[in-house]
Coordinates of C-alpha atoms in Angstrom, one line a residue:
X1 CA 58.2 27.0 50.3
X2 CA 59.4 28.0 46.8
X3 CA 60.3 25.2 44.6
X4 CA 64.2 24.2 44.1
X5 CA 66.6 25.5 41.2
X6 CA 67.4 23.2 39.2
X7 CA 71.2 23.0 38.0
X8 CA 71.5 25.5 33.9
X9 CA 67.8 26.6 34.2
X10 CA 66.5 26.8 30.3
X11 CA 67.2 30.7 28.6
X12 CA 63.9 32.1 27.7
X13 CA 62.3 35.0 26.4
X14 CA 60.4 36.6 28.9
X15 CA 57.1 37.6 27.3
X16 CA 56.6 40.8 29.5
X17 CA 60.5 42.7 28.9
X18 CA 63.3 40.9 29.6
X19 CA 65.1 38.5 28.7
X20 CA 68.0 38.0 31.0
X21 CA 65.9 36.9 33.8
X22 CA 66.5 33.4 34.2
X23 CA 63.5 30.8 35.5
X24 CA 63.0 28.7 38.6
X25 CA 62.2 25.2 37.0
X26 CA 61.1 22.4 39.6
X27 CA 62.3 19.0 40.0
X28 CA 58.6 17.8 41.0
X29 CA 57.1 19.3 38.7
X30 CA 59.1 18.1 35.7
X31 CA 58.3 14.8 37.8
X32 CA 54.3 15.2 37.7
X33 CA 54.6 16.6 34.2
X34 CA 56.2 13.1 33.1
X35 CA 53.5 11.3 34.2
X36 CA 50.8 12.5 33.8
X37 CA 51.8 13.0 30.5
X38 CA 52.2 9.6 29.9
X39 CA 48.9 8.7 31.6
X40 CA 47.8 10.3 29.3
X41 CA 49.1 9.0 25.8
X42 CA 48.8 5.6 27.6
X43 CA 44.7 6.3 27.6
X44 CA 44.9 8.2 24.4
X45 CA 46.4 5.2 21.9
X46 CA 46.0 7.1 18.6
X47 CA 43.6 9.8 17.9
X48 CA 39.9 8.0 17.8
X49 CA 39.1 10.0 21.8
X50 CA 39.0 7.6 24.7
X51 CA 37.5 8.3 27.5
X52 CA 39.8 9.4 30.6
X53 CA 38.4 7.4 33.7
X54 CA 37.3 9.5 36.8
X55 CA 40.6 8.9 38.9
X56 CA 42.0 10.6 36.5
X57 CA 40.1 14.2 37.7
X58 CA 43.1 16.6 38.1
X59 CA 45.0 15.2 34.7
X60 CA 41.9 15.3 32.2
X61 CA 41.1 18.9 34.6
X62 CA 44.3 19.9 33.1
X63 CA 43.6 18.1 29.7
X64 CA 39.9 20.2 29.5
X65 CA 40.2 23.4 28.4
X66 CA 37.4 25.0 31.3
X67 CA 39.4 23.5 33.5
X68 CA 42.9 24.2 32.7
X69 CA 42.8 27.1 34.5
X70 CA 42.5 25.7 37.9
X71 CA 45.4 25.3 39.3
X72 CA 47.2 26.7 42.4
X73 CA 48.8 29.4 42.3
X74 CA 51.4 29.1 45.4
X75 CA 52.9 26.0 44.0
X76 CA 54.9 28.1 41.0
X77 CA 57.8 29.7 42.0
X78 CA 57.7 33.4 44.1
X79 CA 58.8 36.1 42.6
X80 CA 62.4 36.7 41.1
X81 CA 63.2 40.1 43.0
X82 CA 64.7 42.7 41.1
X83 CA 68.9 43.2 40.3
X84 CA 70.2 46.6 41.5
X85 CA 69.9 49.3 39.3
X86 CA 66.7 47.3 37.7
X87 CA 63.2 48.5 37.8
X88 CA 60.7 46.1 38.9
X89 CA 58.2 45.5 36.0
X90 CA 54.4 43.2 36.2
X91 CA 54.7 39.8 35.3
X92 CA 52.0 38.1 33.1
X93 CA 51.3 35.1 35.3
X94 CA 51.0 31.8 32.9
X95 CA 47.5 31.5 34.7
X96 CA 46.8 34.6 32.2
X97 CA 47.4 33.1 28.4
X98 CA 44.7 30.1 29.9
X99 CA 42.2 33.2 31.1
X100 CA 43.2 34.6 27.8
X101 CA 41.4 32.5 25.6
X102 CA 38.9 32.0 27.6
X103 CA 37.7 35.3 24.8
X104 CA 37.3 32.7 22.1
X105 CA 34.3 30.9 23.5
X106 CA 34.1 29.0 20.1
X107 CA 36.6 26.6 18.5
X108 CA 35.8 27.7 14.9
X109 CA 36.3 31.6 15.9
X110 CA 40.2 30.4 17.0
X111 CA 40.5 28.4 13.6
X112 CA 39.4 31.8 12.1
X113 CA 41.9 33.8 14.0
X114 CA 44.7 31.7 12.6
X115 CA 43.5 31.6 9.1
X116 CA 43.3 35.3 9.1
X117 CA 46.9 35.9 10.0
X118 CA 48.0 33.5 6.6
X119 CA 44.9 35.9 4.2
X120 CA 47.0 39.1 5.1
X121 CA 50.1 37.9 4.2
X122 CA 48.6 37.7 0.4
X123 CA 50.0 41.2 0.3
X124 CA 54.1 39.6 1.3
X125 CA 53.1 36.8 -1.5
X126 CA 50.7 34.3 0.0
X127 CA 49.0 31.5 -2.2
X128 CA 47.7 28.8 -0.1
X129 CA 47.1 28.2 3.4
X130 CA 46.8 24.5 4.7
X131 CA 45.0 23.5 7.7
X132 CA 45.4 19.2 8.2
X133 CA 45.4 16.5 11.0
X134 CA 49.2 15.3 12.2
X135 CA 49.8 13.1 14.0
X136 CA 52.4 13.6 16.8
X137 CA 54.9 10.5 17.0
X138 CA 56.2 10.8 20.6
X139 CA 52.4 9.4 22.1
X140 CA 50.4 9.0 19.0
X141 CA 47.8 12.2 19.9
X142 CA 46.2 14.0 16.9
X143 CA 47.6 17.7 16.2
X144 CA 46.4 19.9 13.7
X145 CA 48.9 22.0 11.2
X146 CA 47.9 25.6 10.7
X147 CA 51.3 26.2 7.1
X148 CA 51.2 29.8 4.5
X149 CA 53.6 30.3 2.2
X150 CA 53.4 33.9 3.3
X151 CA 56.5 36.4 3.8
X152 CA 57.4 34.7 7.2
X153 CA 58.8 36.6 10.1
X154 CA 62.1 37.3 10.5
X155 CA 63.5 36.6 14.7
X156 CA 62.4 39.8 15.5
X157 CA 59.2 39.1 14.0
X158 CA 58.2 36.3 15.9
X159 CA 59.3 37.9 18.8
X160 CA 57.0 40.1 18.0
X161 CA 54.0 37.6 17.0
X162 CA 54.4 35.3 20.8
X163 CA 54.8 39.3 22.5
X164 CA 51.4 39.9 24.1
X165 CA 49.5 43.0 23.0
X166 CA 51.9 43.8 20.0
X167 CA 50.4 44.1 16.5
X168 CA 52.2 45.6 13.3
X169 CA 48.8 45.5 11.1
X170 CA 47.6 48.9 11.2
X171 CA 46.4 49.0 7.4
X172 CA 42.6 49.0 6.1
X173 CA 44.0 45.7 4.4
X174 CA 44.7 43.4 7.5
X175 CA 42.2 41.8 9.8
X176 CA 44.3 41.6 12.6
X177 CA 45.2 44.2 14.9
X178 CA 45.0 43.9 18.3
X179 CA 48.2 41.7 18.2
X180 CA 46.4 39.5 20.6
X181 CA 44.2 36.9 18.0
X182 CA 48.0 34.2 17.8
X183 CA 48.2 33.3 21.6
X184 CA 44.3 32.7 22.0
X185 CA 43.6 31.7 19.5
X186 CA 46.1 29.0 19.8
X187 CA 45.9 28.3 23.0
X188 CA 42.1 27.8 22.4
X189 CA 42.3 24.8 20.3
X190 CA 45.1 23.5 22.9
X191 CA 47.8 23.3 25.8
X192 CA 50.5 23.7 23.8
X193 CA 52.6 24.8 20.4
X194 CA 55.3 25.2 18.2
X195 CA 55.9 27.8 15.0
X196 CA 58.5 27.4 12.7
X197 CA 58.8 30.3 9.7
X198 CA 61.6 31.5 7.8
X199 CA 61.6 34.7 5.5
X200 CA 64.4 37.0 3.5
X201 CA 64.5 40.0 5.3
X202 CA 66.9 43.3 4.3
X203 CA 69.3 40.7 1.8
X204 CA 69.5 38.1 5.4
X205 CA 68.0 34.6 5.5
X206 CA 66.6 33.3 8.4
X207 CA 64.6 30.7 10.1
X208 CA 63.0 30.6 14.0
X209 CA 61.3 28.1 16.0
X210 CA 59.2 29.7 18.8
X211 CA 57.0 27.0 21.5
X212 CA 54.6 28.8 23.6
X213 CA 53.9 25.7 25.5
X214 CA 51.7 26.5 29.3
X215 CA 51.9 22.6 29.7
X216 CA 56.1 23.2 30.7
X217 CA 54.8 27.2 31.9
X218 CA 52.1 25.2 34.5
X219 CA 54.7 22.3 35.1
X220 CA 57.6 23.9 36.4
X221 CA 56.0 26.0 38.5
X222 CA 56.8 29.6 36.4
X223 CA 55.2 32.7 37.6
X224 CA 55.6 34.3 34.0
X225 CA 55.0 33.5 30.6
X226 CA 57.9 32.5 29.2
X227 CA 59.1 31.1 25.4
X228 CA 62.0 29.4 24.3
X229 CA 63.5 30.5 20.8
X230 CA 65.7 30.0 18.7
X231 CA 67.1 31.2 15.8
X232 CA 69.1 30.0 12.7
X233 CA 71.1 32.2 9.2
X234 CA 69.9 30.1 6.6
X235 CA 72.1 32.6 4.0
X236 CA 74.7 30.5 4.1
X237 CA 74.6 26.1 2.7
X238 CA 73.9 25.0 5.9
X239 CA 71.9 26.0 8.8
X240 CA 74.2 28.4 11.6
X241 CA 72.0 29.8 15.3
X242 CA 72.0 32.9 15.3
X243 CA 73.7 33.4 19.2
X244 CA 72.0 36.8 20.3
X245 CA 73.0 35.9 23.9
X246 CA 75.5 33.3 24.8
X247 CA 76.4 29.9 23.2
X248 CA 74.9 28.2 26.7
X249 CA 72.0 30.5 26.7
X250 CA 71.3 29.0 23.2
X251 CA 71.0 25.6 24.2
X252 CA 69.0 26.0 26.5
X253 CA 66.5 27.6 24.7
X254 CA 66.9 24.7 22.5
X255 CA 66.9 22.0 24.5
X256 CA 64.2 22.7 26.8
X257 CA 61.9 22.8 23.2
X258 CA 63.3 19.7 22.4
X259 CA 61.7 18.7 25.9
X260 CA 58.1 19.8 25.8
X261 CA 57.8 20.1 22.0
X262 CA 57.0 16.5 19.4
X263 CA 60.0 16.5 18.6
X264 CA 63.0 14.5 19.8
X265 CA 66.2 16.1 18.7
X266 CA 68.0 18.6 16.4
X267 CA 67.3 17.0 13.1
X268 CA 63.5 16.7 13.8
X269 CA 63.4 20.7 14.1
X270 CA 65.4 21.5 10.8
X271 CA 63.0 18.9 9.4
X272 CA 60.0 20.8 9.7
X273 CA 61.6 23.3 7.5
X274 CA 62.1 21.5 4.2
X275 CA 58.3 21.8 2.9
X276 CA 58.3 25.9 3.8
X277 CA 60.4 26.6 0.9
X278 CA 62.5 30.5 0.9
X279 CA 59.9 31.3 3.1
X280 CA 56.9 31.0 5.2
X281 CA 55.3 30.2 7.5
X282 CA 54.2 26.5 9.9
X283 CA 51.8 26.6 13.3
X284 CA 51.6 23.0 14.4
X285 CA 49.1 23.2 17.9
X286 CA 49.3 20.0 19.7
X287 CA 47.5 18.7 23.5
X288 CA 44.1 19.9 21.7
X289 CA 41.8 20.4 24.3
X290 CA 39.4 18.2 25.5
X291 CA 35.7 18.8 26.3
X292 CA 34.0 18.0 29.5
X293 CA 33.3 13.4 28.1
X294 CA 37.6 13.6 28.3
X295 CA 36.7 13.3 23.8
X296 CA 38.4 15.9 22.0
X297 CA 36.8 18.6 21.3
X298 CA 38.2 18.2 17.2
X299 CA 36.7 16.0 15.4
X300 CA 38.7 14.2 12.8
X301 CA 37.2 10.9 12.2
X302 CA 33.7 11.2 10.3
X303 CA 34.8 13.2 7.6
X304 CA 38.6 12.8 6.3
X305 CA 37.9 16.3 3.8
X306 CA 36.8 18.7 7.4
X307 CA 37.1 19.1 10.5
X308 CA 34.1 19.2 13.3
X309 CA 33.3 20.1 16.6
X310 CA 32.3 17.4 17.9
X311 CA 29.9 18.9 20.4
X312 CA 27.7 20.8 17.8
X313 CA 27.6 18.1 15.3
X314 CA 25.8 16.0 18.3
X315 CA 23.2 18.6 19.5
X316 CA 20.0 16.9 19.7
X317 CA 18.1 20.1 18.8
X318 CA 17.7 19.6 15.2
X319 CA 16.0 16.6 15.3
X320 CA 13.1 18.4 17.7
X321 CA 12.4 19.8 15.4
X322 CA 8.8 18.2 13.2
X323 CA 9.6 18.7 9.6
X324 CA 12.2 20.1 7.4
X325 CA 14.7 18.1 9.4
X326 CA 17.0 16.6 6.6
X327 CA 16.8 20.4 4.6
X328 CA 17.6 22.1 7.9
X329 CA 20.4 20.2 8.6
X330 CA 22.1 20.7 4.7
X331 CA 21.4 24.4 5.4
X332 CA 24.8 26.5 5.4
X333 CA 23.1 29.1 8.2
X334 CA 23.3 24.6 10.3
X335 CA 26.6 23.7 9.0
X336 CA 28.5 26.3 10.2
X337 CA 27.5 25.6 13.7
X338 CA 29.8 22.0 13.1
X339 CA 31.6 21.7 10.1
X340 CA 34.8 24.1 9.4
X341 CA 35.0 23.5 5.6
X342 CA 31.3 25.1 5.4
X343 CA 32.1 28.0 8.0
X344 CA 35.4 28.5 5.8
X345 CA 33.2 28.7 3.0
X346 CA 32.0 31.6 4.1
X347 CA 33.8 33.7 6.2
X348 CA 35.1 36.0 4.1
X349 CA 32.9 37.7 1.7
X350 CA 35.0 38.7 -1.5
X351 CA 36.4 35.8 -3.1
X352 CA 40.1 35.3 -3.6
X353 CA 42.2 35.1 -7.3
X354 CA 45.2 33.5 -6.5
X355 CA 44.6 32.4 -2.7
X356 CA 43.6 28.9 -1.9
X357 CA 42.6 27.4 1.7
X358 CA 43.1 23.4 1.4
X359 CA 41.5 22.2 4.5
X360 CA 42.8 18.4 5.3
X361 CA 44.0 18.3 1.7
X362 CA 40.8 20.0 -0.5
X363 CA 40.3 23.0 -1.6
X364 CA 37.9 24.4 0.7
X365 CA 35.1 26.1 -2.3
X366 CA 34.0 29.6 -1.8
X367 CA 30.5 30.5 -1.2
X368 CA 29.1 33.7 -1.4
X369 CA 25.3 34.3 0.1
X370 CA 24.3 37.1 -1.6
X371 CA 24.1 34.4 -4.9
X372 CA 21.6 32.6 -3.2
X373 CA 19.2 34.4 -3.1
X374 CA 16.3 35.4 -4.7
X375 CA 14.1 38.3 -5.2
X376 CA 17.4 39.8 -3.7
X377 CA 17.8 43.6 -3.5
X378 CA 20.1 46.3 -2.6
X379 CA 19.6 48.4 -0.4
X380 CA 21.7 52.2 0.6
X381 CA 22.2 52.7 4.1
X382 CA 24.6 55.4 5.0
X383 CA 24.9 55.5 8.4
X384 CA 26.1 58.8 10.7
X385 CA 29.0 58.4 12.2
X386 CA 31.5 61.4 12.6
X387 CA 34.3 61.1 10.1
X388 CA 35.4 62.6 7.6
X389 CA 34.0 60.4 4.2
X390 CA 30.5 59.5 4.0
X391 CA 30.4 56.3 3.6
X392 CA 27.7 54.2 2.3
X393 CA 27.2 50.1 3.3
X394 CA 25.4 48.5 0.4
X395 CA 23.0 45.8 1.5
X396 CA 21.9 43.3 -0.7
X397 CA 18.6 41.3 0.5
X398 CA 16.6 38.5 -0.3
X399 CA 14.5 34.6 0.1
X400 CA 17.0 31.8 0.8
X401 CA 16.3 29.5 -2.7
X402 CA 14.0 27.2 0.3
X403 CA 11.2 29.9 1.3
X404 CA 9.0 29.7 1.9
X405 CA 10.0 25.6 3.6
X406 CA 12.4 26.9 5.1
X407 CA 12.1 29.3 8.5
X408 CA 16.2 30.7 8.2
X409 CA 16.7 34.2 8.5
X410 CA 18.7 36.6 9.4
X411 CA 22.1 39.1 8.1
X412 CA 25.6 38.4 7.7
X413 CA 27.3 41.3 8.9
X414 CA 31.4 41.1 7.5
X415 CA 34.5 43.0 8.6
X416 CA 37.5 43.8 5.9
X417 CA 36.1 40.9 4.5
X418 CA 36.0 39.0 6.8
X419 CA 33.2 37.3 9.0
X420 CA 31.3 38.4 11.7
X421 CA 28.0 37.7 12.3
X422 CA 26.7 34.8 11.2
X423 CA 23.1 34.9 10.0
X424 CA 22.3 37.7 13.2
X425 CA 18.3 37.8 13.6
X426 CA 17.2 41.1 14.5
X427 CA 13.2 40.6 14.2
X428 CA 11.2 39.4 17.6
X429 CA 12.2 35.6 18.2
X430 CA 8.1 35.2 18.2
X431 CA 7.3 37.3 15.0
X432 CA 6.7 35.6 11.0
X433 CA 7.6 38.6 9.8
X434 CA 10.9 38.1 7.8
X435 CA 10.9 34.5 8.1
X436 CA 13.0 33.4 5.0
X437 CA 14.8 36.8 4.5
X438 CA 18.7 36.7 4.6
X439 CA 20.9 40.0 4.6
X440 CA 24.4 40.0 3.6
X441 CA 26.6 43.3 4.1
X442 CA 29.8 44.3 5.1
X443 CA 30.1 47.1 8.1
X444 CA 33.6 48.5 8.3
X445 CA 32.5 51.4 10.1
X446 CA 31.9 49.2 13.0
X447 CA 34.6 48.0 15.4
X448 CA 34.5 43.9 16.1
X449 CA 35.0 42.4 19.4
X450 CA 38.7 41.1 19.8
X451 CA 37.4 37.1 19.3
X452 CA 35.9 38.9 15.7
X453 CA 32.4 37.2 16.9
X454 CA 31.0 40.4 17.5
X455 CA 30.6 43.9 17.3
X456 CA 31.0 46.7 20.3
X457 CA 27.5 47.7 21.4
X458 CA 28.4 51.6 20.7
X459 CA 25.9 53.7 19.5
X460 CA 26.3 53.0 15.7
X461 CA 25.9 49.4 15.4
X462 CA 22.5 50.0 17.8
X463 CA 21.6 52.0 14.4
X464 CA 22.6 50.1 12.0
X465 CA 20.1 47.4 14.2
X466 CA 17.7 49.5 14.3
X467 CA 18.0 49.8 10.8
X468 CA 18.5 46.4 9.5
X469 CA 14.7 46.0 11.2
X470 CA 13.7 48.0 9.1
X471 CA 15.1 46.9 5.7
X472 CA 14.0 43.1 6.5
X473 CA 9.8 45.1 8.0
X474 CA 9.7 46.9 4.3
X475 CA 11.5 43.9 1.9
X476 CA 9.1 41.8 3.0
X477 CA 6.0 44.0 3.4
X478 CA 6.5 44.3 -0.6
X479 CA 8.2 41.0 -1.6
X480 CA 6.4 38.3 0.6
X481 CA 4.1 37.7 -1.0
X482 CA 6.5 36.1 -4.4
X483 CA 6.7 33.0 -2.0
X484 CA 3.0 32.5 -1.1
X485 CA 2.9 35.0 2.2
X486 CA 0.0 36.9 2.5
X487 CA 0.9 40.4 2.3
X488 CA 0.5 42.5 6.5
X489 CA -3.3 42.6 6.5
X490 CA -5.0 40.9 4.7
X491 CA -4.7 37.6 7.1
X492 CA -7.0 40.6 9.5
X493 CA -9.1 41.8 6.4
X494 CA -10.1 38.2 5.4
X495 CA -10.8 37.6 9.4
X496 CA -13.4 40.2 9.7
X497 CA -14.7 39.4 6.5
X498 CA -16.1 35.8 7.3
X499 CA -17.1 37.9 10.6
X500 CA -19.4 40.3 8.7
X501 CA -20.9 37.6 6.2
X502 CA -21.5 35.5 9.4
X503 CA -22.9 38.0 11.6
X504 CA -25.2 39.3 7.9
X505 CA -26.7 36.7 7.1
X506 CA -29.1 35.8 10.1
X507 CA -30.1 39.5 9.7
X508 CA -30.4 39.5 6.1
X509 CA -33.4 36.3 6.5
X510 CA -35.2 38.6 9.4
X511 CA -35.2 41.2 6.6
X512 CA -35.9 39.0 3.5
X513 CA -39.4 37.8 5.8
X514 CA -39.9 40.7 6.7
X515 CA -40.1 42.2 3.5
X516 CA -42.0 39.4 2.2
X517 CA -44.1 40.2 5.3
X518 CA -45.6 43.8 4.0
X519 CA -44.5 43.5 -0.2
X520 CA -48.5 42.1 -0.4
X521 CA -49.5 46.4 0.1
X522 CA -46.7 47.9 -2.0
X523 CA -46.6 48.3 -5.2
X524 CA -45.0 45.8 -8.4
X525 CA -42.2 48.4 -9.0
X526 CA -41.1 49.3 -5.2
X527 CA -41.1 45.5 -4.5
X528 CA -38.3 45.5 -7.0
X529 CA -36.1 48.1 -5.7
X530 CA -36.9 46.4 -2.4
X531 CA -35.1 42.8 -3.6
X532 CA -32.6 45.8 -5.6
X533 CA -31.3 46.8 -1.9
X534 CA -31.5 43.7 -0.6
X535 CA -28.9 42.3 -2.9
X536 CA -25.9 45.0 -2.5
X537 CA -26.3 46.0 1.0
X538 CA -28.2 43.3 2.7
X539 CA -25.9 41.0 1.5
X540 CA -23.4 42.3 2.0
X541 CA -20.7 40.4 -0.4
X542 CA -20.3 43.1 -2.7
X543 CA -20.1 45.6 -0.1
X544 CA -17.2 44.0 1.4
X545 CA -14.9 42.5 -1.4
X546 CA -14.9 46.2 -2.0
X547 CA -13.4 47.0 1.6
X548 CA -10.8 44.9 1.5
X549 CA -10.1 45.5 -1.7
X550 CA -10.1 49.2 -0.7
X551 CA -8.5 48.3 2.3
X552 CA -4.7 46.7 -0.4
X553 CA -5.2 49.7 -1.8
X554 CA -5.0 52.3 0.7
X555 CA -1.8 50.3 2.3
X556 CA -0.3 50.2 -1.2
X557 CA -0.3 53.8 -0.9
X558 CA 0.6 53.7 2.8
X559 CA 4.2 51.7 2.0
X560 CA 4.5 54.6 -1.3
X561 CA 4.7 57.8 1.4
X562 CA 6.3 55.5 3.5
X563 CA 9.3 55.3 0.3
X564 CA 9.2 58.2 0.2
X565 CA 9.3 59.6 2.8
X566 CA 12.5 57.8 3.2
X567 CA 13.8 59.0 0.2
X568 CA 12.5 62.7 1.0
X569 CA 15.2 62.6 4.4
X570 CA 17.8 61.2 2.6
X571 CA 17.3 63.6 -0.2
X572 CA 16.2 66.5 3.1
X573 CA 20.8 65.0 4.5
X574 CA 22.0 65.1 1.0
X575 CA 20.7 69.0 1.0
X576 CA 21.2 69.6 4.8
X577 CA 25.4 68.7 3.9
X578 CA 25.2 71.1 0.6
X579 CA 23.9 73.9 2.7
X580 CA 26.5 72.9 4.9
X581 CA 29.2 73.0 3.2
X582 CA 27.8 76.1 0.7
X583 CA 27.9 78.4 4.1
X584 CA 31.0 77.4 4.2
X585 CA 32.6 77.8 1.3
X586 CA 30.8 81.4 1.7
X587 CA 32.7 82.6 4.5
X588 CA 35.5 81.4 2.6
X589 CA 35.1 84.1 0.1
X590 CA 33.4 86.6 1.7
X591 CA 37.3 86.4 4.3
X592 CA 38.8 85.9 0.6
X593 CA 36.4 89.5 0.3
X594 CA 37.6 91.3 3.5
X595 CA 41.6 90.6 2.5
X596 CA 41.7 92.0 -0.3
X597 CA 39.5 94.8 0.0
X598 CA 42.3 95.7 3.1
X599 CA 44.9 94.9 0.3
X600 CA 43.6 97.4 -1.2
X601 CA 43.0 99.9 1.0
X602 CA 46.8 99.6 2.5
X603 CA 47.9 100.3 -1.4

């Protein structure tokens, strides 16, 4: 049986299309939600993580992200039939919010998405974005705050932000493009998010509140993703409600927001706008997800100026390393796994001039990995892609300053200034070549996947991977000796030299003994000649040294030829393009001459 609707159900905004459908609410589900929340609040207490007991399996599953999608769909309301004259439309079940958020395998990737939204507001005058922990007074639990002073959103803008798949960001200066980042990132970090935003558009100042609540949708048995929103006109001396439908609809939206958000009254909501100023946006994510052990994924306690990933920070993998454990744990390539401050420090390639990312009250100092490299070089790569304008990718490659003590390696690949793949290792795991070699490049010609933690595996990506492997090998062959490594081939030459000397000594002793026995019947000059031959040929010392030197010389010549071959290939490609352009111009000239000739004949 479908749940019975309560009287005066809240009028809310349907994310799919219709704004006038009234979802059914389940009083039994509301009671279940209240009881579940009460139990969780009692067990959570303060922000200090508390384990849930085994008897609370259902409550624990609802608070653990990777289990939050496991609920019985049959308990939700049945789809409402279309009204007369209204077309059927596809609904988005609340489960989709969770399954859509699973595209973020990493919580820091979700945080980066929300930072991207603030960075995109720089062209609207944004000067900062704050990321901080706030305490929810209702249940004394921690929440995550994102606050920027960008242009904000008007009532139409916040509805587009809350809609699935809509994006107005299509310029080359913005990072977002899919219209999915806000929904996936907020739902990956917590079960619920409330948005406060102010904007001035067309001379009208407005402020809006929107609640995206997985808890509300699940506990009230909704079969569609709906979001309650309220808007105010603040152009005058006080906030006037903007009524799009009826006053009852507006009041129902407000009531739903107050019931399912951390704020108990309309006054509490309006207070949240005091630090926003004339324009800006504030996002509060609450009911943060727990890990499988019933502890908050995000750790706010170990460092007052940082936010850490508890599971990553507590991994024991680093303890298994035999040496330089402290140095490895302090290197940026490892810190970004569990420290949000470290990750944000390299998240954007170019340093901001008038914009700060403030994490827990302290600005994050941006760090350019290329500046930390020694013996660095810049390699230009021209990808073969079907676009009109030729693209050149400048890759900075060098050794980390801790080389050769640390074997950290890989390429940091950015897209539109945003880090997509940190320390991407392109060489084989079993090879020692390339250890300590790190590169930095911006690959705007590639398309990132939805969570911006990788690229689509296109033919252009595969060609880039192949070229980066070549870069590592070429750099290693020419520069590895600068940090104490032997050039490739030297080890084998030394081994061959030792083997040859070991095999020559017994033969030399036998030949010396035979020569001594035969020397009695030879003239004095012949004896000296034989000894001279033995010194140069039998002992093999100068002979092997000469072979090693010649091999090294030949190796360096081969490297030079390989480099020349690459340059020649680039020259050939350039000449082919010039030839193609010359042929095109030649064809145009012929057409022009022919046209003039025909015109002359007509005259």
